[in-house]
Short mmCIF file of C-alpha atoms and ligand atoms in Angstrom, two decimals:
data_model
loop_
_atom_site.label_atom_id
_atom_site.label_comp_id
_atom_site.label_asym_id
_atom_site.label_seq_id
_atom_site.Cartn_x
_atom_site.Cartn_y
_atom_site.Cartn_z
CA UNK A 1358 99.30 64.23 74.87
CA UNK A 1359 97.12 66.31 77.34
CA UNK A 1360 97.67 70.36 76.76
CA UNK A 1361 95.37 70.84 80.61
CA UNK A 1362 98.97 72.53 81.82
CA UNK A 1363 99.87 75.29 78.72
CA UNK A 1364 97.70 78.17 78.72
CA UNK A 1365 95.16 79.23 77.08
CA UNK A 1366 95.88 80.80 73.62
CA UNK A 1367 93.30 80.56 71.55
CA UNK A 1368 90.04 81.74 71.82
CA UNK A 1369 88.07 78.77 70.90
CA UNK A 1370 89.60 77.15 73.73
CA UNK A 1371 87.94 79.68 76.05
CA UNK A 1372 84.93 78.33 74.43
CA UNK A 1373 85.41 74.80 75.22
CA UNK A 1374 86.02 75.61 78.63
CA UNK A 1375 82.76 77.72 79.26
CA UNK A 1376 85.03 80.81 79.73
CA UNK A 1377 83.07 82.58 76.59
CA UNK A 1378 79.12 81.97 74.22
CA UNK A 1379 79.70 80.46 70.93
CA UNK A 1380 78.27 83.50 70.02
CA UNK A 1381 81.05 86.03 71.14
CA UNK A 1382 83.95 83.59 69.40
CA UNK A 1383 84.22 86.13 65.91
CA UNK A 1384 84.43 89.19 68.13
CA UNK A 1385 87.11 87.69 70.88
CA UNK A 1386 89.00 86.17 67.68
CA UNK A 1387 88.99 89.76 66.26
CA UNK A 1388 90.28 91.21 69.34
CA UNK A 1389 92.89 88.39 69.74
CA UNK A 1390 94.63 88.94 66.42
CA UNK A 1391 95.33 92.86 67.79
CA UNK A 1392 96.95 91.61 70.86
CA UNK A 1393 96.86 87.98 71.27
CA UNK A 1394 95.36 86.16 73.92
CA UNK A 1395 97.50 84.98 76.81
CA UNK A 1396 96.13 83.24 80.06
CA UNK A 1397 97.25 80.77 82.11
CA UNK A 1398 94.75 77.88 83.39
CA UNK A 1399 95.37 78.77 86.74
CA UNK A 1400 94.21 82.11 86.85
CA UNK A 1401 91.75 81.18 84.39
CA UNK A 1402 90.35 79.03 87.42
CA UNK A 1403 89.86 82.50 89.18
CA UNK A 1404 87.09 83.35 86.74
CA UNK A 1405 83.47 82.66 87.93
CA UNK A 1406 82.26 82.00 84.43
CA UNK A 1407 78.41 82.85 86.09
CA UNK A 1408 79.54 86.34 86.66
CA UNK A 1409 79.15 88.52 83.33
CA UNK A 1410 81.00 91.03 85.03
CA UNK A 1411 84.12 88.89 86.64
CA UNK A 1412 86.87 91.28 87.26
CA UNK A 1413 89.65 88.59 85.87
CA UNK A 1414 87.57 87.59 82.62
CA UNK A 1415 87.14 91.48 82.42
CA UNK A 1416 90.91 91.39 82.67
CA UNK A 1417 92.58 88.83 80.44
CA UNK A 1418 89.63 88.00 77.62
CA UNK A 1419 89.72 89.85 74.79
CA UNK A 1420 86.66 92.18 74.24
CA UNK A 1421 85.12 93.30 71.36
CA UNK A 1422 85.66 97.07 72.21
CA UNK A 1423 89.17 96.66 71.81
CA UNK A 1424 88.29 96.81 68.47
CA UNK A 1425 87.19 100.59 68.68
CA UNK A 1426 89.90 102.85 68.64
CA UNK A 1427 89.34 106.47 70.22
CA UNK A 1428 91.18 109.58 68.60
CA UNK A 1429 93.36 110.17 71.49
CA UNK A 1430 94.77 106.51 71.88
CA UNK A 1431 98.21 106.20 70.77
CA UNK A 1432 100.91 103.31 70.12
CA UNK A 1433 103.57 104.75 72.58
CA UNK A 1434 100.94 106.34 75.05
CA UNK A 1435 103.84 107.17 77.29
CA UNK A 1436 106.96 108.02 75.44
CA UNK A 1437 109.21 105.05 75.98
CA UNK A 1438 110.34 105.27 72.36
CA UNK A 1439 111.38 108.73 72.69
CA UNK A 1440 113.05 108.69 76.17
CA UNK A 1441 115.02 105.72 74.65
CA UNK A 1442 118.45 106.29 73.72
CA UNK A 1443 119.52 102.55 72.99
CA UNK A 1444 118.06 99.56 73.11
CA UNK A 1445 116.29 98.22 76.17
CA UNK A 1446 116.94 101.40 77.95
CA UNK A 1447 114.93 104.29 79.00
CA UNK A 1448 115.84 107.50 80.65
CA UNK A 1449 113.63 109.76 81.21
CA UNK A 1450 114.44 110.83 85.07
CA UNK A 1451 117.95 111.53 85.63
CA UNK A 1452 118.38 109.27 88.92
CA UNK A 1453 116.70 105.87 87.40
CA UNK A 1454 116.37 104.14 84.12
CA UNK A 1455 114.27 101.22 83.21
CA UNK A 1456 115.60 98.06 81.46
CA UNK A 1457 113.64 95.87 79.68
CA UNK A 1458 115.51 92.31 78.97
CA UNK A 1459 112.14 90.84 77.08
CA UNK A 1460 109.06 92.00 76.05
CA UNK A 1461 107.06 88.86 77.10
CA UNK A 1462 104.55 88.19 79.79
CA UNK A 1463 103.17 85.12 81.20
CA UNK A 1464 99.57 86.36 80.41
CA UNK A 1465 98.30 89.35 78.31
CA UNK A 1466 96.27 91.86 80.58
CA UNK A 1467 94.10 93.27 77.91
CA UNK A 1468 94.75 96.88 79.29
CA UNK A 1469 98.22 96.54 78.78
CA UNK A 1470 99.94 100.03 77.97
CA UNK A 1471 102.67 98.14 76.20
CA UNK A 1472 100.00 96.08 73.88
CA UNK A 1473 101.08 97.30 70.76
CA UNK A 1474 105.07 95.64 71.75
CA UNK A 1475 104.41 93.29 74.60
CA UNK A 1476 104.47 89.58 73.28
CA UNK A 1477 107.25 89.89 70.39
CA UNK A 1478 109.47 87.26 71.36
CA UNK A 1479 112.15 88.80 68.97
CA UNK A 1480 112.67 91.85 71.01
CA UNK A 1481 114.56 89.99 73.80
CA UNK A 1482 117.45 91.40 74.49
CA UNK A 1483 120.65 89.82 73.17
CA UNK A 1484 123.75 89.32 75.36
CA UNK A 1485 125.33 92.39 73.38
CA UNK A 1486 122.42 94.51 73.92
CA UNK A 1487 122.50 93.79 77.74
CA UNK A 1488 126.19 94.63 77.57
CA UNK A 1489 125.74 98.02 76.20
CA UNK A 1490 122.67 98.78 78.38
CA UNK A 1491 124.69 98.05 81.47
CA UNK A 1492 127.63 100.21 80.18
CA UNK A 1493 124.94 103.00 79.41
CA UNK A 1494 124.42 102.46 83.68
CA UNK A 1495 127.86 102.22 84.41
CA UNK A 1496 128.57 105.70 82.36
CA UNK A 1497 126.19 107.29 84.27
CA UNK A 1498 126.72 107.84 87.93
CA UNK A 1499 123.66 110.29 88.15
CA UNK A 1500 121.82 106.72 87.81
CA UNK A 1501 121.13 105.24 91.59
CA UNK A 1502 117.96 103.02 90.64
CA UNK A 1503 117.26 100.58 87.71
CA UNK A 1504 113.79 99.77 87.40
CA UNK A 1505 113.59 96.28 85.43
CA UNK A 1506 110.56 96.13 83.80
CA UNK A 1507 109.75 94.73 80.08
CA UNK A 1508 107.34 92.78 79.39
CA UNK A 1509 107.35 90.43 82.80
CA UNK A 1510 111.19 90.45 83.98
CA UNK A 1511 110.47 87.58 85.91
CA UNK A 1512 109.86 85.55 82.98
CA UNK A 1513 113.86 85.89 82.56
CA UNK A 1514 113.91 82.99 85.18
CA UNK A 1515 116.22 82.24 88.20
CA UNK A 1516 119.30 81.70 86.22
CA UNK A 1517 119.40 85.02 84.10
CA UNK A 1518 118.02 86.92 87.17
CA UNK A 1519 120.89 85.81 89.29
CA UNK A 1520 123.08 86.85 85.97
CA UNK A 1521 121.90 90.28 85.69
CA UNK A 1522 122.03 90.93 88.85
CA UNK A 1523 125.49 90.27 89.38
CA UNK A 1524 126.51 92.35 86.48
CA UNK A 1525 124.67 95.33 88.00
CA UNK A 1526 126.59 94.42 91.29
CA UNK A 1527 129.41 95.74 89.58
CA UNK A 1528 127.98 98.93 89.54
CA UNK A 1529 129.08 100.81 92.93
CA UNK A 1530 126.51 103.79 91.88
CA UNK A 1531 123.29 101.82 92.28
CA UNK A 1532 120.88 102.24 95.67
CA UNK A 1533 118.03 100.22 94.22
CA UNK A 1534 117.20 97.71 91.99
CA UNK A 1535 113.36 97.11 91.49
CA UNK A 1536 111.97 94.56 89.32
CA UNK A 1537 108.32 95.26 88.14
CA UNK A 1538 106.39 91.96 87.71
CA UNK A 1539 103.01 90.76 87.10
CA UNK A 1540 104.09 86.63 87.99
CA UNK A 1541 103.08 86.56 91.70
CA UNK A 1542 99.66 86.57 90.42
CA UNK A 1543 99.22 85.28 87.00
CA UNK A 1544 101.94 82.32 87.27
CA UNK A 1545 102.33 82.20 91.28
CA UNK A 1546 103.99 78.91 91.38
CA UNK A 1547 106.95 80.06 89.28
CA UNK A 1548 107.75 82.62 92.26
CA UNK A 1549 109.55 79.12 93.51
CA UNK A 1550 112.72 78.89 95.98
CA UNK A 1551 114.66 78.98 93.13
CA UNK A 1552 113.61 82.31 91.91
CA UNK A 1553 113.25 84.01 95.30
CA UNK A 1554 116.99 83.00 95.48
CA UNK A 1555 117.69 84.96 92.55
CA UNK A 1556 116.16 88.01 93.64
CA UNK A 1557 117.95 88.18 96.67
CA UNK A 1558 121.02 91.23 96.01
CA UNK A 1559 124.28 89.31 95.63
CA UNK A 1560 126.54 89.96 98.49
CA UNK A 1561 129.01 92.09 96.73
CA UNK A 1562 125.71 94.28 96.02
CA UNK A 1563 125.58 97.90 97.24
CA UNK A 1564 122.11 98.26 95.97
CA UNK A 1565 118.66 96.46 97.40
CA UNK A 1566 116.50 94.51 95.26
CA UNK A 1567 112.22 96.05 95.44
CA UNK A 1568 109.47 94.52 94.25
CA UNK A 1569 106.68 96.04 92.22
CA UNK A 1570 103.83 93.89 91.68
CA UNK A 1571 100.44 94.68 89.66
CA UNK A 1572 97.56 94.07 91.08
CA UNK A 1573 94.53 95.11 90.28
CA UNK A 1574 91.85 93.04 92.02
CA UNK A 1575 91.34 91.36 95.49
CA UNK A 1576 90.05 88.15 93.68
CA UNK A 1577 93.90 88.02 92.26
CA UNK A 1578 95.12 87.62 95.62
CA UNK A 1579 93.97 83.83 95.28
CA UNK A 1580 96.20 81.43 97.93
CA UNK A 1581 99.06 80.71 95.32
CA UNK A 1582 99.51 84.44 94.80
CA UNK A 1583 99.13 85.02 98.46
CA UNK A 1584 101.80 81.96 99.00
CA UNK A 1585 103.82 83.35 96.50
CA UNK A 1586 104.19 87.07 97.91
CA UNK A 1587 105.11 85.33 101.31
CA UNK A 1588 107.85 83.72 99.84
CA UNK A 1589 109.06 86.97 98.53
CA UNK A 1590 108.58 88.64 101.87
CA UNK A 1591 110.46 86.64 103.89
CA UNK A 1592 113.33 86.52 102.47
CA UNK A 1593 113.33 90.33 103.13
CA UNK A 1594 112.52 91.65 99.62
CA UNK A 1595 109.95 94.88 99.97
CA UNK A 1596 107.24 94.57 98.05
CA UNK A 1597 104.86 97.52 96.54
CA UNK A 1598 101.67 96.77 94.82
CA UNK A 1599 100.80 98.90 91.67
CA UNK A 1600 96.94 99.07 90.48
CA UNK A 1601 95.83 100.58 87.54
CA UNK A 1602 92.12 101.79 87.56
CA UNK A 1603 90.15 100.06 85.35
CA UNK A 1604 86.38 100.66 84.56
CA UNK A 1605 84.52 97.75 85.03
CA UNK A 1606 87.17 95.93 86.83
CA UNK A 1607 88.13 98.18 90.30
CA UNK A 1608 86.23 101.70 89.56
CA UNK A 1609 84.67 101.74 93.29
CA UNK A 1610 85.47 102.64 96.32
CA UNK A 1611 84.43 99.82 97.99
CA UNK A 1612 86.71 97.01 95.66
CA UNK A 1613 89.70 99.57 96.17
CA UNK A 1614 89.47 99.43 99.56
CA UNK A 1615 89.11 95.50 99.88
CA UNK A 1616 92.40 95.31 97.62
CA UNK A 1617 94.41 97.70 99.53
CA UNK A 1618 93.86 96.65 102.98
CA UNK A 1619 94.15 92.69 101.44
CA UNK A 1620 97.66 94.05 100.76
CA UNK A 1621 98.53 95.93 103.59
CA UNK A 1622 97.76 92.35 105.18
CA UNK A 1623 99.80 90.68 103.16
CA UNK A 1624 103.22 93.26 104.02
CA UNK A 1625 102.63 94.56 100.54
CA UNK A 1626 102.61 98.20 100.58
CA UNK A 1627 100.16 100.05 98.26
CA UNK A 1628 102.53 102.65 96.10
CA UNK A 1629 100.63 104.04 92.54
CA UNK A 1630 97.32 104.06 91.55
CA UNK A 1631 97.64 104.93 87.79
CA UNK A 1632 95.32 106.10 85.44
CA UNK A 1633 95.28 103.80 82.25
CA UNK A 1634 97.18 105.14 79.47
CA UNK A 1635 96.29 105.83 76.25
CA UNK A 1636 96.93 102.69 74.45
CA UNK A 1637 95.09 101.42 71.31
CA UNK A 1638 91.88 99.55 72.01
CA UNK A 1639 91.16 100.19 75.81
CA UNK A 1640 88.71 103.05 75.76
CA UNK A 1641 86.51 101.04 77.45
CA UNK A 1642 88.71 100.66 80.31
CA UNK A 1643 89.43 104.22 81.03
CA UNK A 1644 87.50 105.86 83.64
CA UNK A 1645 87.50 109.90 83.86
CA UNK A 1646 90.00 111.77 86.29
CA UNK A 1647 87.55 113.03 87.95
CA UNK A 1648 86.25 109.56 88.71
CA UNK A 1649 89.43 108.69 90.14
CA UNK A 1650 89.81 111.82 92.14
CA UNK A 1651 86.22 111.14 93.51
CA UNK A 1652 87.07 107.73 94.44
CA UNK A 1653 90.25 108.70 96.28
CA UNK A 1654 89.00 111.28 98.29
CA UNK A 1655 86.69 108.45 99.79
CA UNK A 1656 89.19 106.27 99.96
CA UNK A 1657 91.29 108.84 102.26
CA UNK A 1658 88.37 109.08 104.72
CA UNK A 1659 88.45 105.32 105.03
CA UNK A 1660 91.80 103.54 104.90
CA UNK A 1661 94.86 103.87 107.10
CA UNK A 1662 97.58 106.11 105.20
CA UNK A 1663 99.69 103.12 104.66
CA UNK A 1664 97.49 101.59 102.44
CA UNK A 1665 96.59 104.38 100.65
CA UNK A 1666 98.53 104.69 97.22
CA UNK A 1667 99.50 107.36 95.29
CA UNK A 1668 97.30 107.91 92.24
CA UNK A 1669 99.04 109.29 89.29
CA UNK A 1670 98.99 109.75 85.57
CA UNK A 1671 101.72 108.95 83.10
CA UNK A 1672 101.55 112.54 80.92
CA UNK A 1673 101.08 111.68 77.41
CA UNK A 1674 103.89 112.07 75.22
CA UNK A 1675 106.44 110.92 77.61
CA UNK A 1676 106.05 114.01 79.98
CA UNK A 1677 106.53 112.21 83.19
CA UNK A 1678 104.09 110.48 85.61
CA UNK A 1679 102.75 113.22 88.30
CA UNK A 1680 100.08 112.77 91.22
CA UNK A 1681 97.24 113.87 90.28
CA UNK A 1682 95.35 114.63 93.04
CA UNK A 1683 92.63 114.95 94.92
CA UNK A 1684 94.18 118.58 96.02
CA UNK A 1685 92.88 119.54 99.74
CA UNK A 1686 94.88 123.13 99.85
CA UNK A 1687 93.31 125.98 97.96
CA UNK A 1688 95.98 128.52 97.24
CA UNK A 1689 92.90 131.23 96.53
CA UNK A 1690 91.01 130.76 99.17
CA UNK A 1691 93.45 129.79 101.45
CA UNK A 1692 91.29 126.54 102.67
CA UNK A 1693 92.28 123.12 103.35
CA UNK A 1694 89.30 120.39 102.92
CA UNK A 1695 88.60 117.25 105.40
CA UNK A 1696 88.03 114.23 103.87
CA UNK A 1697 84.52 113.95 104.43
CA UNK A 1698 84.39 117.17 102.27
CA UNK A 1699 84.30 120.36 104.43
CA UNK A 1700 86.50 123.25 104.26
CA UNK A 1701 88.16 124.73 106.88
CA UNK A 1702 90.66 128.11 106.93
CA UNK A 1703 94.01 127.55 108.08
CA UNK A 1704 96.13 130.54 107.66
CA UNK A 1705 99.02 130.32 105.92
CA UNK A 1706 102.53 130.40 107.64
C1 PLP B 1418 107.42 104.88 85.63
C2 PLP B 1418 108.78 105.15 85.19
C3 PLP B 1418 109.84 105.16 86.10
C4 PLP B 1418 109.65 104.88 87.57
O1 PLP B 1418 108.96 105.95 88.15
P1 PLP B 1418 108.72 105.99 89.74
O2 PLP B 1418 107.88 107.20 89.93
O3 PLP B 1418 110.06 106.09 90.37
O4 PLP B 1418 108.02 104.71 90.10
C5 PLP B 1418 111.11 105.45 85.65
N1 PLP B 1418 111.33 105.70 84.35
C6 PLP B 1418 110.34 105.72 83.45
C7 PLP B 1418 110.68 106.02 82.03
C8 PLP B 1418 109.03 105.43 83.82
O5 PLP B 1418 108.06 105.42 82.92
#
């Protein structure tokens, strides 16, 4: 029986299909038993397998360097374990909590700040588990937003969406619920009627259901994905893109720009720009901060402010996630700086 429609999961395979040398197999096998590989045909079609530097291979192949693993990278860069007080839940600002019903994604992004937990099919979420998380909710009326994330949340499909969401409908508290999702782009087709259904807030719903999608490229914004995001769109559903910067995939001005603007086009409205996180294995993807700053300042000069994102960084430790920066008042010398990089006084009051 033909496989052509399941993806691609091991690395041989990438092999066959000119996605990888012979002669890189024992590294991307050594990589792939870390964090397995995961990737879909149809975004494998992105890839320009002529380009040694394609942003998408760069994105879901596994790499020898994740084999090299810096003193500062850690399995929980960001504190979910701590912030979590049962499972599937974590609190760490007092008005929203995340839930995460599975731990699977539809492809494995190689960056992935979850890689050391993302993939275990076993950490589902049982029906008794969801229970308790949504009494946690329910508890708590300090909670107004639940940020559904896992994992890919999307890969509950239409039937357990519509099911969760109607639970949380019983929850008068809520203003917001906002799935965080990676489908639109690596498995657009399954963004089908059926699911963009789901994700519409039953009636008896006092909250509004957001979107979140990651995006990190404008080469991901392929037709399906665009198709897909449509869909979502007009139904009504508000949609915010999320990038993380990655060296060697989006580390310049110029493919930031393309992406966010592509976005803006597509009604999807630019929100964080995060700094990768320390997870095991992706060294090689972290720029500096000072990179970033650099690149935002001449993004700022360039881009309309609604397609300018916020770039922030996820503290280490499970701190919090803060801007962090480019600043343009100086407190000292009581100067504010234009974007193309001269200072001006503006006294204070
Ligand atoms: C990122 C995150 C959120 C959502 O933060 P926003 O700034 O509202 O997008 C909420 N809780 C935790 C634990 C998070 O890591």
């Amino acid at each position: 029986m033909s496989q052509s429609h399941l993806p691609y999961r091991r690395p041989a395979e990438l092999v066959e299909a000119g996605l990888i040398d012979a002669a890189a197999l024992a590294a991307v096998e050594q990589a792939a038993t870390a964090f397995p590989l995961l990737l879909p045909r149809q975004l494998a079609a992105l890839i320009d397998p002529a380009d040694p530097a394609d942003p998408i291979a760069r994105q879901f192949v596994p790499q020898a360097e994740e084999m090299e693993i810096r003193p500062e990278d850690r399995a929980d860069p960001i504190g979910d374990q701590t912030y979590s007080p049962q499972a599937g839940i974590v609190h760490r600002y007092p008005d929203r909590v995340l839930l995460t019903p599975l731990l699977t994604c539809a492809a494995h992004c190689r960056f992935c700040f979850r890689r050391t937990r993302v993939g275990d099919t076993a950490a589902a979420m049982s029906p008794a588990e969801i229970d308790a998380a949504l009494a946690y909710i329910a508890a708590r009326p300090e909670v107004r937003e639940v940020v559904i994330t896992g994992g890919d949340p999307l890969m509950l499909g239409p039937r357990r969406i519509g099911l969760l969401l109607a639970a949380l409908a019983g929850i008068a508290h809520l203003d917001v619920v906002r799935f965080h999702t990676r489908l639109p782009v690596v498995a657009p087709d399954r963004i089908d009627a059926a699911m963009v259904a789901a994700l519409c807030p039953p009636p008896q719903a006092g909250f509004s259901v957001w979107l979140a999608v990651q995006i990190n490229h404008a080469r991901e914004l392929a037709p399906a994905t665009a198709q897909a995001l449509a869909r979502l769109t007009d139904t009504g559903l508000p949609l915010l893109a999320q990038t993380v910067l990655l060296k060697g995939v989006n580390d310049s001005a110029a493919t930031l720009e393309a992406l966010f603007r592509a976005l803006v086009r597509q009604r999807v409205r630019p929100y964080y720009l995060h700094h990768p996180d320390l997870a095991p294995g992706t060294g090689h993807f972290r720029p500096s901060l000072a990179e970033g700053r650099a690149l935002m300042r001449t993004l700022r000069g360039r881009l309309s402010g609604i397609a300018l994102p916020t770039y922030v960084l996820d503290i280490p430790g499970g701190f919090g996630k803060v801007p962090v920066g480019p600043d343009y008042w100086d407190e000292d010398s009581l100067t504010v700086t234009d974007p193309s990089g001269r200072r001006h006084s503006r006294p204070q009051g």
